[in-house]
Amino acid sequence: QVQLVESGGGLVQPGGSLRLSCAASRSIFTLRFMGWYRQPPGKQRELVASITGGGSTNYADYAKGRFTISSDTAKNTVYLQMNSLKPEDTAVYYCSAMGSRVYWGQGTQVTVSS
């Protein structure tokens, strides 16, 4: 079992930045990968970025150059740094981890609006 707790969402103006955090209940080295997904209003959940235990990263095209996923293995925490935010980035952001199965956090709301 893995519990995932997200934090860091909120309201930000266009062009602003936010950093999301996802704390896992066990060592992230034991997980195949961790990732961030998002679900915009009225749309399906989609991958934002993922990172393996070895540090390899993968990004959705819209996230490249603006978002950065990273991990702190000592804190069992994965981060998503989001810069140059746009209104279309508004969504509920979910942390995900792949172990024996897929685990999900509860989600954190990110709203980009002036």
Tab-separated table of C-alpha atoms in Angstrom:
chain	number	residue	atom	x	y	z
A	1	GLN	CA	0.000	0.000	0.000
A	2	VAL	CA	1.082	3.552	-0.728
A	3	GLN	CA	-0.577	6.704	0.546
A	4	LEU	CA	0.020	9.861	-1.449
A	5	VAL	CA	-0.633	13.331	-0.046
A	6	GLU	CA	-0.566	16.309	-2.388
A	7	SER	CA	-0.178	19.954	-1.452
A	8	GLY	CA	0.633	23.269	-3.051
A	9	GLY	CA	-2.367	23.989	-5.247
A	10	GLY	CA	-4.215	27.278	-5.252
A	11	LEU	CA	-5.164	30.345	-7.239
A	12	VAL	CA	-2.496	32.033	-9.342
A	13	GLN	CA	-2.514	34.708	-12.009
A	14	PRO	CA	-1.550	33.927	-15.605
A	15	GLY	CA	2.212	33.898	-15.941
A	16	GLY	CA	2.650	32.918	-12.314
A	17	SER	CA	4.205	29.847	-10.725
A	18	LEU	CA	3.214	27.106	-8.316
A	19	ARG	CA	5.020	24.119	-6.862
A	20	LEU	CA	3.046	21.005	-6.097
A	21	SER	CA	4.325	18.410	-3.642
A	22	CYS	CA	3.416	14.753	-3.281
A	23	ALA	CA	4.553	12.922	-0.176
A	24	ALA	CA	4.569	9.127	-0.381
A	25	SER	CA	4.171	6.847	2.627
A	26	ARG	CA	7.098	4.645	1.631
A	27	SER	CA	10.410	4.916	-0.182
A	28	ILE	CA	9.940	6.065	-3.754
A	29	PHE	CA	12.808	3.745	-4.719
A	30	THR	CA	10.333	0.882	-4.267
A	31	LEU	CA	8.026	2.371	-6.888
A	32	ARG	CA	8.360	1.876	-10.626
A	33	PHE	CA	7.567	5.508	-11.271
A	34	MET	CA	5.635	8.447	-9.925
A	35	GLY	CA	3.769	11.012	-11.899
A	36	TRP	CA	1.462	13.973	-11.993
A	37	TYR	CA	-1.818	13.896	-13.870
A	38	ARG	CA	-4.441	16.570	-14.252
A	39	GLN	CA	-8.146	16.698	-15.010
A	40	PRO	CA	-9.401	19.983	-16.465
A	41	PRO	CA	-13.096	20.813	-15.986
A	42	GLY	CA	-15.232	18.607	-18.205
A	43	LYS	CA	-12.272	16.715	-19.608
A	44	GLN	CA	-10.516	13.410	-19.036
A	45	ARG	CA	-7.529	12.942	-16.779
A	46	GLU	CA	-4.228	13.335	-18.629
A	47	LEU	CA	-0.558	12.808	-17.895
A	48	VAL	CA	1.470	15.905	-17.061
A	49	ALA	CA	4.857	14.406	-16.192
A	50	SER	CA	6.422	11.310	-14.692
A	51	ILE	CA	9.717	10.323	-13.075
A	52	THR	CA	11.280	6.919	-12.457
A	53	GLY	CA	13.250	5.805	-9.447
A	54	GLY	CA	16.372	6.335	-11.526
A	55	GLY	CA	15.424	9.920	-12.286
A	56	SER	CA	14.297	9.571	-15.901
A	57	THR	CA	11.543	12.034	-16.717
A	58	ASN	CA	8.768	12.273	-19.260
A	59	TYR	CA	6.556	15.265	-20.053
A	60	ALA	CA	3.395	15.979	-21.966
A	61	ASP	CA	4.066	18.311	-24.874
A	62	TYR	CA	2.213	21.209	-23.221
A	63	ALA	CA	4.377	20.823	-20.109
A	64	LYS	CA	7.777	20.833	-21.802
A	65	GLY	CA	9.741	23.977	-21.042
A	66	ARG	CA	7.267	25.199	-18.410
A	67	PHE	CA	6.920	22.375	-15.880
A	68	THR	CA	9.623	20.414	-14.078
A	69	ILE	CA	9.155	17.178	-12.158
A	70	SER	CA	11.710	16.261	-9.530
A	71	SER	CA	12.075	14.039	-6.504
A	72	ASP	CA	13.641	14.137	-3.070
A	73	THR	CA	14.312	10.533	-2.133
A	74	ALA	CA	15.215	11.427	1.446
A	75	LYS	CA	11.740	12.912	1.925
A	76	ASN	CA	9.914	10.393	-0.305
A	77	THR	CA	8.473	13.401	-2.084
A	78	VAL	CA	7.924	14.284	-5.715
A	79	TYR	CA	7.486	17.863	-6.860
A	80	LEU	CA	5.975	19.560	-9.873
A	81	GLN	CA	7.283	23.058	-10.471
A	82	MET	CA	4.923	24.904	-12.793
A	83	ASN	CA	5.992	28.176	-14.379
A	84	SER	CA	4.392	30.491	-16.932
A	85	LEU	CA	0.978	29.189	-15.982
A	86	LYS	CA	-1.914	29.687	-18.377
A	87	PRO	CA	-5.684	29.660	-17.793
A	88	GLU	CA	-5.836	26.346	-19.654
A	89	ASP	CA	-3.655	24.814	-16.938
A	90	THR	CA	-6.620	25.093	-14.580
A	91	ALA	CA	-7.383	21.581	-13.363
A	92	VAL	CA	-7.338	19.217	-10.443
A	93	TYR	CA	-3.808	17.836	-10.263
A	94	TYR	CA	-3.316	14.278	-9.034
A	95	CYS	CA	-0.205	12.523	-7.862
A	96	SER	CA	0.168	8.921	-8.982
A	97	ALA	CA	2.517	6.094	-8.109
A	98	MET	CA	3.040	2.722	-9.749
A	99	GLY	CA	3.890	-0.138	-7.412
A	100	SER	CA	2.056	-3.461	-7.493
A	101	ARG	CA	-0.810	-1.349	-8.822
A	102	VAL	CA	-1.537	2.301	-9.493
A	103	TYR	CA	-2.078	4.523	-6.488
A	104	TRP	CA	-3.650	7.991	-6.551
A	105	GLY	CA	-3.622	10.974	-4.273
A	106	GLN	CA	-6.736	12.950	-3.416
A	107	GLY	CA	-5.970	15.743	-5.869
A	108	THR	CA	-5.229	19.429	-5.466
A	109	GLN	CA	-6.984	22.251	-7.301
A	110	VAL	CA	-4.945	24.624	-9.445
A	111	THR	CA	-6.781	27.664	-10.788
A	112	VAL	CA	-5.085	30.093	-13.151
A	113	SER	CA	-7.108	33.260	-13.449
A	114	SER	CA	-6.765	37.001	-13.284
